Coordinates of C-alpha atoms in Angstrom, one line a residue:
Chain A
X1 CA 22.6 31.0 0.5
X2 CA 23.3 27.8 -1.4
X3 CA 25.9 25.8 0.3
X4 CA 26.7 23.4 -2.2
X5 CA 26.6 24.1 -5.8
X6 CA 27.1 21.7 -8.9
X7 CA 28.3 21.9 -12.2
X8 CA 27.5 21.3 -15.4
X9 CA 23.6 21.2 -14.9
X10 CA 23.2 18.9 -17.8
X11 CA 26.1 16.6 -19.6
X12 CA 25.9 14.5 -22.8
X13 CA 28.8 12.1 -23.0
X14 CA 29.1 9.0 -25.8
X15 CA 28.8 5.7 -24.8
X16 CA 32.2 4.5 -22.8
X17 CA 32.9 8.1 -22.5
X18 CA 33.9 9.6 -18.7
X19 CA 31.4 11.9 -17.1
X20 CA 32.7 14.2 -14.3
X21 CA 30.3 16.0 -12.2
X22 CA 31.7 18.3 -9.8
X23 CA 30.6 20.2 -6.3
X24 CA 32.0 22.7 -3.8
X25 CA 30.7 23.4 -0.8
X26 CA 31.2 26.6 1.7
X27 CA 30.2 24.7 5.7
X28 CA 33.6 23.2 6.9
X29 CA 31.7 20.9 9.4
X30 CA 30.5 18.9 6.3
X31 CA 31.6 15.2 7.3
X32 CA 29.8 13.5 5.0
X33 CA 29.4 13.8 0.9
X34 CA 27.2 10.9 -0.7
X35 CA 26.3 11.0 -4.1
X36 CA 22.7 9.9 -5.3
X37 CA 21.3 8.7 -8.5
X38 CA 17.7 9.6 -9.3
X39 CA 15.9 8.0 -12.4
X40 CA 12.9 9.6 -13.6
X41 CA 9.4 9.4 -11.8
X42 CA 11.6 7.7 -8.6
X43 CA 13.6 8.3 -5.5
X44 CA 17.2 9.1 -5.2
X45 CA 19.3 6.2 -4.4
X46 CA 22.4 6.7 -2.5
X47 CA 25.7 5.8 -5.4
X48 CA 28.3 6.2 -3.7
X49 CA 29.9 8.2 -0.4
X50 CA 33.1 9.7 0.6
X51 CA 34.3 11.3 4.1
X52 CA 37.1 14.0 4.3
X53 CA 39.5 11.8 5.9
X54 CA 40.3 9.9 2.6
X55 CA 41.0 11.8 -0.8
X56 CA 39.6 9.2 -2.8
X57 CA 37.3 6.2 -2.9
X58 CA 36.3 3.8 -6.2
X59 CA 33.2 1.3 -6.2
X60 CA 33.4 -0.1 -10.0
X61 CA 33.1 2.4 -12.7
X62 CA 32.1 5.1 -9.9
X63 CA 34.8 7.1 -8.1
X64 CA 34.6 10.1 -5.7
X65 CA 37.7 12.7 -5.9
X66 CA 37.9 14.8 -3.0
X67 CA 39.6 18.0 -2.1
X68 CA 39.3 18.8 1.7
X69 CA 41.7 22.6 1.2
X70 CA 39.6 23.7 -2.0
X71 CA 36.1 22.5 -0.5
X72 CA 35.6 20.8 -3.3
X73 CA 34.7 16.7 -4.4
X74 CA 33.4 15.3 -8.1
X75 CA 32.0 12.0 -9.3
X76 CA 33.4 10.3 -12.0
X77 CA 31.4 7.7 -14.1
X78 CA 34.2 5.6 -16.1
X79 CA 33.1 3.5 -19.3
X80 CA 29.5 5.6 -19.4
X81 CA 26.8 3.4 -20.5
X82 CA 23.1 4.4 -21.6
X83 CA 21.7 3.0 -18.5
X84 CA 23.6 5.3 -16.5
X85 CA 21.3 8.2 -17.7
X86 CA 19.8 9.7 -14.9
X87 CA 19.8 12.5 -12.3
X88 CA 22.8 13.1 -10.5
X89 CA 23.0 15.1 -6.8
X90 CA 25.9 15.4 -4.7
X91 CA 24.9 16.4 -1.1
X92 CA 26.6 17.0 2.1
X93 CA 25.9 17.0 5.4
X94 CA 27.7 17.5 9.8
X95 CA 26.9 15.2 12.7
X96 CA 23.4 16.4 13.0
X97 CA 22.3 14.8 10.0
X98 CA 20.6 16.8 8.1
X99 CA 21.9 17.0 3.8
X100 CA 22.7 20.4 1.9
X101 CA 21.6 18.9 -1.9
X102 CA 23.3 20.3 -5.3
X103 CA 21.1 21.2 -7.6
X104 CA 21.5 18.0 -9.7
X105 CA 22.9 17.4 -12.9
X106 CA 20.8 15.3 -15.9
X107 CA 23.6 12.6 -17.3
X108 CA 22.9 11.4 -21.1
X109 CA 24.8 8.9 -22.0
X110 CA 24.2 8.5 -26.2
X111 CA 25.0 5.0 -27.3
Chain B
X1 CA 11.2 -6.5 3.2
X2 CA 12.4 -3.1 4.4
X3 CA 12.3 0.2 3.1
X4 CA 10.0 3.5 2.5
X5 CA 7.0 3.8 1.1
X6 CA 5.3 7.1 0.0
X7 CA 1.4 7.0 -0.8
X8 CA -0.6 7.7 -3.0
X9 CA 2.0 8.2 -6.1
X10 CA -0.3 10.9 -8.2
X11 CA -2.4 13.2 -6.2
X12 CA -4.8 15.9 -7.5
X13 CA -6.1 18.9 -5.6
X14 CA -8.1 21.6 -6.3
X15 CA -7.0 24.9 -5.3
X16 CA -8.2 25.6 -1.1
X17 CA -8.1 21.8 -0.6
X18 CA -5.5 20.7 2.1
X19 CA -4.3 16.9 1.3
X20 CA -1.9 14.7 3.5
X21 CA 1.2 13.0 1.8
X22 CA 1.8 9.6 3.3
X23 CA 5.3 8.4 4.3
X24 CA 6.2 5.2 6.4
X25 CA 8.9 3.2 7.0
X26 CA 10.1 0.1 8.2
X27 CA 13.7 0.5 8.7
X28 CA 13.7 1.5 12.5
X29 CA 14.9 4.9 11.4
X30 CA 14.6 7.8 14.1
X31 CA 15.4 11.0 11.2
X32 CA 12.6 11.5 8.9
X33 CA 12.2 13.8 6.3
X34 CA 10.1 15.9 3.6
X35 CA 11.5 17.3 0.5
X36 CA 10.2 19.3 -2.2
X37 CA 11.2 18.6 -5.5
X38 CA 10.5 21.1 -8.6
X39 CA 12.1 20.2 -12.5
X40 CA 15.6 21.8 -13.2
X41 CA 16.3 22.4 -9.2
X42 CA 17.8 20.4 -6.3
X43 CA 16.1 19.1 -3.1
X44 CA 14.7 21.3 -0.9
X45 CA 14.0 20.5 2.2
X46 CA 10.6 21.3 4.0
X47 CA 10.5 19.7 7.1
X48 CA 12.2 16.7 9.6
X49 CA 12.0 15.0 12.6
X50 CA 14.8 13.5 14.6
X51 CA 13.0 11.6 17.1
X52 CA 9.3 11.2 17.9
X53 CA 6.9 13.8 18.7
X54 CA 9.3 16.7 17.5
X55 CA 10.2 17.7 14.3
X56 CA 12.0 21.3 12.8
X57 CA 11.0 23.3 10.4
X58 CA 13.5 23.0 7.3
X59 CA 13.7 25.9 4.5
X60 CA 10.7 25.8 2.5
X61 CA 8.2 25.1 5.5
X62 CA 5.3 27.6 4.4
X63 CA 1.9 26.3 3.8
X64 CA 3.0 22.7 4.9
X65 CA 2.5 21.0 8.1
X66 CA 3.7 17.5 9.7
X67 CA 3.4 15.0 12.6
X68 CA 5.0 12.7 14.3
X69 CA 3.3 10.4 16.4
X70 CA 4.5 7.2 15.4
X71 CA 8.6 6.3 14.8
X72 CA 7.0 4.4 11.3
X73 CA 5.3 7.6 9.9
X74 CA 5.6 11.3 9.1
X75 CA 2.5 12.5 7.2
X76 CA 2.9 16.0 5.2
X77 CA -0.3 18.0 4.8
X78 CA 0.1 20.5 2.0
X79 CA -2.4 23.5 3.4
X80 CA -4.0 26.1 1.1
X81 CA -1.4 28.3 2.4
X82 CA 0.7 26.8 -0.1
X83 CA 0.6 29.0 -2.9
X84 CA 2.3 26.5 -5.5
X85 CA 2.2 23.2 -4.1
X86 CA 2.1 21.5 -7.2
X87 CA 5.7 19.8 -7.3
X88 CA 7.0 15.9 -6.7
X89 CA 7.5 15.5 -3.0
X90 CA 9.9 13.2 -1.4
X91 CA 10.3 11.5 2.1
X92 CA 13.3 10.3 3.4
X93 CA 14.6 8.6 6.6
X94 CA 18.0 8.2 8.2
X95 CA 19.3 5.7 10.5
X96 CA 22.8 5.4 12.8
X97 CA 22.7 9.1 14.2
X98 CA 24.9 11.9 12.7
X99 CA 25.8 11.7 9.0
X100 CA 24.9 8.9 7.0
X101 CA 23.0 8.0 4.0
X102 CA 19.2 8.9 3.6
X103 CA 16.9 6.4 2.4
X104 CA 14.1 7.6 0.1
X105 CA 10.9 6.4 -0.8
X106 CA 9.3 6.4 -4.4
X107 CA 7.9 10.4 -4.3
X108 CA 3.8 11.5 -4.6
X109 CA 3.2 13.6 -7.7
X110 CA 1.0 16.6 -6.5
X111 CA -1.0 18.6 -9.4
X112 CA -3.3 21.2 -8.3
X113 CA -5.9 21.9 -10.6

């Protein structure tokens, strides 16, 4: 049973364009929803993260949307550059810790 | 400097060999963690460990094994029971109890041959 699933699996978006990725999840004690960027060859870095008591929260050209009643939260990428193509994985995860991954998305951004 | 590191970074096997991933960090974290990573799909998770000397298994946990001896390290030994092991393997740890971001290290590339 997947308990978080992602969408599109794979977006191409011109240079300054927006990418959206989004997620829903099904586990209502989720209190946590980072977002991690992956290059190739490396490790996930955490991006950015959101908690269900706010709907929204922006760090530069990187904001989280979130929708506590449809179990649902995206990541938009304003002003897409090349150097944003990468891996994306939303996640989520309750007090004990442990993360529920999406599936990732692959982000090219064409200059 | 703090963070994870993940040794060696390309490992090859041949098939009925067991070989031990090594993970260790320097963050003071008590949650560690092993994940499997295969192209096109998510993370999924093979074991963790929330404090010393105990760890769970997570949902892929066939054919691997782990310890935890030391708060600083959380080998994975990949057993011939393993029936695909070949895959990019990641190890992650987690500070500050309850939910909160994971730190990874830099992945091992496993080929069996």
């Amino acid at each position: 049973q997947q308990q978080v699933k992602q969408s599109p699996q794979s977006l191409i978006v011109q240079k300054g364009g927006i990418s959206i990725i989004n997620c829903a999840y099904e586990n209502t004690a989720f209190d946590y929803f980072p977002w991690y960027q992956q290059f190739p060859g490396k490790g996930p870095a955490l991006l950015i993260a959101i908690r269900p008591d706010v709907s929204e929260k922006k760090e530069g050209r990187f904001t989280i949307s979130f929708n506590k009643s449809a179990k649902q939260f995206s990541l938009h990428i304003m002003d897409s550059q090349p150097g944003d193509s990468a891996t994306y994985f939303c996640a989520a995860s309750t007090n004990a810790g442990k993360s529920t991954f999406g599936d990732g998305t692959t982000l090219t951004v064409k200059p | 400097d703090g963070g994870i590191t993940q040794s060696p970074k390309y490992l090859f096997r041949k098939e009925g060999q067991n070989v031990t991933l090594s993970c260790e960090q320097n963050l003071n974290h008590d949650a560690m963690y092993w994940y499997r990573q295969d192209p096109g799909q998510g993370l999924r998770l093979i074991y963790y460990s929330q404090i010393v000397n105990d760890f769970q298994k997570g949902d892929i946990a066939e054919g691997y094994s782990v310890s935890r001896e030391k708060k600083e390290s959380f080998p994975l030994t990949v057993t011939s029971a393993q029936k695909n092991p070949t895959a990019f393997y990641l190890c992650a740890s987690q500070g500050g109890g309850g939910a909160s971001e994971q730190f990874f290290g830099p992945g091992t590339r496993l080929t069996v041959l």
